[in-house]
Short mmCIF file of C-alpha atoms in Angstrom, two decimals:
data_model
loop_
_atom_site.label_atom_id
_atom_site.label_comp_id
_atom_site.label_asym_id
_atom_site.label_seq_id
_atom_site.Cartn_x
_atom_site.Cartn_y
_atom_site.Cartn_z
CA UNK L 233 68.82 100.13 160.19
CA UNK L 234 67.17 100.45 163.62
CA UNK L 235 68.74 103.69 164.87
CA UNK L 236 67.28 103.14 168.30
CA UNK L 237 70.13 100.70 168.81
CA UNK L 238 72.80 103.37 168.14
CA UNK L 239 74.31 104.67 171.40
CA UNK L 240 74.86 108.38 170.75
CA UNK L 241 77.03 110.34 173.18
CA UNK L 242 75.77 113.21 175.39
CA UNK L 243 75.92 115.51 172.43
CA UNK L 244 73.82 113.19 170.35
CA UNK L 245 76.75 112.15 168.15
CA UNK L 246 78.45 108.90 167.16
CA UNK L 247 81.88 108.51 165.57
CA UNK L 248 81.93 107.31 161.96
CA UNK L 249 84.84 105.66 160.16
CA UNK L 250 84.54 105.81 156.36
CA UNK L 251 86.09 102.87 154.42
CA UNK L 252 86.39 102.08 150.80
CA UNK L 253 84.02 99.17 150.06
CA UNK L 254 86.30 97.45 147.52
CA UNK L 255 89.85 98.15 148.67
CA UNK L 256 89.26 98.26 152.40
CA UNK L 257 91.19 101.55 152.70
CA UNK L 258 90.24 103.78 155.63
CA UNK L 259 89.37 107.18 154.19
CA UNK L 260 88.35 109.42 157.08
CA UNK L 261 86.78 109.77 160.47
CA UNK L 262 83.92 112.09 161.37
CA UNK L 263 80.73 112.27 163.40
CA UNK L 264 77.07 111.79 162.74
CA UNK L 265 73.87 112.50 164.61
CA UNK L 266 70.58 110.69 164.08
CA UNK L 267 69.45 113.15 161.40
CA UNK L 268 72.74 112.76 159.48
CA UNK L 269 72.38 108.96 159.50
CA UNK L 270 68.80 109.18 158.38
CA UNK L 271 69.84 111.49 155.50
CA UNK L 272 72.72 109.10 154.58
CA UNK L 273 70.20 106.22 154.29
CA UNK L 274 67.62 108.32 152.40
CA UNK L 275 70.09 109.91 149.90
CA UNK L 276 72.47 107.01 149.49
CA UNK L 277 75.45 109.32 150.09
CA UNK L 278 77.55 109.86 153.19
CA UNK L 279 76.28 112.66 155.39
CA UNK L 280 77.94 113.71 158.64
CA UNK L 281 77.47 116.27 161.38
CA UNK L 282 79.94 119.18 161.47
CA UNK L 283 80.73 120.01 165.12
CA UNK L 284 82.33 123.32 164.13
CA UNK L 285 79.39 124.51 162.01
CA UNK L 286 76.82 122.59 164.06
CA UNK L 287 74.98 121.44 160.93
CA UNK L 288 74.67 118.49 158.62
CA UNK L 289 77.47 118.02 156.17
CA UNK L 290 77.09 115.94 152.96
CA UNK L 291 80.55 114.90 151.92
CA UNK L 292 81.36 116.28 148.44
CA UNK L 293 78.39 118.64 148.25
CA UNK L 294 80.68 121.49 147.24
CA UNK L 295 83.81 119.67 146.03
CA UNK L 296 82.01 116.96 144.04
CA UNK L 297 83.92 114.24 145.98
CA UNK L 298 80.79 112.35 146.99
CA UNK L 299 80.83 109.04 148.89
CA UNK L 300 78.18 106.61 147.67
CA UNK L 301 76.98 104.37 150.51
CA UNK L 302 77.16 100.62 149.95
CA UNK L 303 76.56 99.53 153.52
CA UNK L 304 76.68 100.77 157.15
CA UNK L 305 78.12 98.66 159.94
CA UNK L 306 77.80 99.15 163.72
CA UNK L 307 80.33 97.90 166.24
CA UNK L 308 79.73 95.43 169.09
CA UNK L 309 79.04 98.18 171.62
CA UNK L 310 76.69 100.05 169.27
CA UNK L 311 78.62 103.28 169.84
CA UNK L 312 80.48 103.71 166.50
CA UNK L 313 79.71 103.17 162.84
CA UNK L 314 81.51 102.36 159.57
CA UNK L 315 80.29 103.83 156.36
CA UNK L 316 81.30 101.48 153.49
CA UNK L 317 81.50 103.67 150.43
CA UNK L 318 82.60 104.06 146.82
CA UNK L 319 84.20 107.48 146.67
CA UNK L 320 83.93 109.82 143.76
CA UNK L 321 87.17 111.70 144.50
CA UNK L 322 89.62 112.18 147.36
CA UNK L 323 88.31 112.05 150.92
CA UNK L 324 90.79 114.50 152.39
CA UNK L 325 90.47 118.25 151.96
CA UNK L 326 94.26 118.33 151.20
CA UNK L 327 93.53 116.34 147.98
CA UNK L 328 94.92 113.10 149.39
CA UNK L 329 92.83 110.00 148.85
CA UNK L 330 92.66 109.41 152.59
CA UNK L 331 92.97 111.60 155.64
CA UNK L 332 95.31 108.95 157.11
CA UNK L 333 98.23 109.46 154.78
CA UNK L 334 100.93 110.17 157.36
CA UNK L 335 102.61 108.26 160.21
CA UNK L 336 103.06 109.55 163.76
CA UNK L 337 106.14 111.49 162.63
CA UNK L 338 103.85 113.38 160.20
CA UNK L 339 105.71 111.79 157.29
CA UNK L 340 103.74 110.92 154.19
CA UNK L 341 103.67 107.23 153.32
CA UNK L 342 102.93 106.10 149.78
CA UNK L 343 103.48 102.38 150.13
CA UNK L 344 100.07 100.60 149.99
CA UNK L 345 98.90 98.33 152.72
CA UNK L 346 98.66 94.66 151.80
CA UNK L 347 94.80 94.62 151.62
CA UNK L 348 94.77 97.49 149.08
CA UNK L 349 97.73 96.29 147.08
CA UNK L 350 95.80 94.89 144.08
CA UNK L 351 93.78 98.11 143.69
CA UNK L 352 96.93 100.25 143.95
CA UNK L 353 98.76 98.08 141.42
CA UNK L 354 95.74 98.36 139.03
CA UNK L 355 95.87 102.18 139.32
CA UNK L 356 99.65 102.26 138.81
CA UNK L 357 99.29 100.11 135.68
CA UNK L 358 96.66 102.51 134.40
CA UNK L 359 99.03 105.38 134.97
CA UNK L 360 101.96 103.60 133.30
CA UNK L 361 99.87 102.70 130.26
CA UNK L 362 100.51 106.09 128.74
CA UNK L 363 104.12 106.44 129.99
CA UNK L 364 107.23 106.39 127.84
CA UNK L 365 107.84 102.79 126.79
CA UNK L 366 111.64 103.36 127.02
CA UNK L 367 111.26 103.98 130.78
CA UNK L 368 108.34 101.70 131.62
CA UNK L 369 107.99 97.94 131.19
CA UNK L 370 104.22 98.27 131.50
CA UNK L 371 104.04 100.96 128.84
CA UNK L 372 106.20 98.79 126.56
CA UNK L 373 103.72 95.94 127.02
CA UNK L 374 100.79 98.13 126.05
CA UNK L 375 102.76 99.46 123.07
CA UNK L 376 103.15 95.83 121.81
CA UNK L 377 99.38 95.30 121.96
CA UNK L 378 96.84 92.97 123.46
CA UNK L 379 98.18 89.80 121.87
CA UNK L 380 101.57 90.27 123.60
CA UNK L 381 99.90 91.03 126.93
CA UNK L 382 97.75 87.85 126.62
CA UNK L 383 100.82 85.84 125.65
CA UNK L 384 102.60 87.05 128.81
CA UNK L 385 99.70 85.94 130.95
CA UNK L 386 99.84 82.52 129.31
CA UNK L 387 103.57 82.23 129.82
CA UNK L 388 103.35 83.24 133.49
CA UNK L 389 100.45 80.80 134.01
CA UNK L 390 102.56 77.91 132.68
CA UNK L 391 105.47 78.88 134.85
CA UNK L 392 103.21 79.06 137.87
CA UNK L 393 101.83 75.58 137.09
CA UNK L 394 105.40 74.22 136.88
CA UNK L 395 106.30 75.84 140.20
CA UNK L 396 103.23 74.35 141.82
CA UNK L 397 104.09 70.92 140.33
CA UNK L 398 107.58 71.27 141.81
CA UNK L 399 106.16 72.23 145.18
CA UNK L 400 108.88 74.82 145.60
CA UNK L 401 107.47 77.58 147.84
CA UNK L 402 109.98 80.20 146.72
CA UNK L 403 109.22 79.50 143.04
CA UNK L 404 105.47 79.38 143.69
CA UNK L 405 105.50 82.78 145.37
CA UNK L 406 107.61 84.38 142.72
CA UNK L 407 105.77 82.94 139.70
CA UNK L 408 102.36 83.63 141.24
CA UNK L 409 103.33 87.27 141.76
CA UNK L 410 104.37 87.46 138.12
CA UNK L 411 101.12 85.87 136.97
CA UNK L 412 98.95 88.18 139.11
CA UNK L 413 100.81 91.27 137.90
CA UNK L 414 100.46 90.43 134.23
CA UNK L 415 96.85 89.43 134.77
CA UNK L 416 96.24 92.92 136.17
CA UNK L 417 97.90 94.39 133.05
CA UNK L 418 95.49 92.29 130.90
CA UNK L 419 92.51 93.43 132.94
CA UNK L 420 93.42 97.08 132.37
CA UNK L 421 93.94 96.34 128.70
CA UNK L 422 90.48 94.74 128.52
CA UNK L 423 88.80 97.52 130.44
CA UNK L 424 87.75 95.18 133.20
CA UNK L 425 87.85 96.71 136.70
CA UNK L 426 88.86 94.79 139.85
CA UNK L 427 85.48 95.72 141.25
CA UNK L 428 83.86 93.66 138.44
CA UNK L 429 85.87 90.67 139.55
CA UNK L 430 85.07 91.22 143.23
CA UNK L 431 81.37 91.55 142.51
CA UNK L 432 81.43 88.24 140.53
CA UNK L 433 83.23 86.45 143.41
CA UNK L 434 80.75 87.96 145.87
CA UNK L 435 77.94 86.25 143.93
CA UNK L 436 79.73 82.94 144.41
CA UNK L 437 80.37 83.36 148.09
CA UNK L 438 78.23 81.12 150.27
#
């Protein structure tokens, strides 16, 4: 990156938004100076400038919640940056995954945004895997074993094909949701991460 193109403010700082590379979730906002960006590029991990301490700040240096840099983007006015990262723990000092976990009424919101839905569902399925089968449909599926999970994917795939054949939008939406959900269960069962699928699709993108 040519840092001469970055328009730092009068204090030599530029705002940085940190975003999860795979889910798109906004994790935090901080500031960086030229030295912090250079250290980020050199180390491969997100480094910021602490205005209160007036020193460089490598995210996770003490907590272990590091942010591995995948890419850095600059906006059209060259006066703000995005760090695209894979985080190794929560971004917020409160222990929340993101610093933006409340609405303007300061109420916590747990419902995922559409673009992060598949990743959140994947995480939820992982959590439910070890739940009580009497209280969890997902746990019951895992208890029945891989063959049952694969069978459910097949059943939902057939039902989706029938819905597509019928060209019934309501049926297509419902059956596709069922198929995608059970496919996520199968991926968890197989130990395949969503990131693995995304990386494969990225290879095919032209």
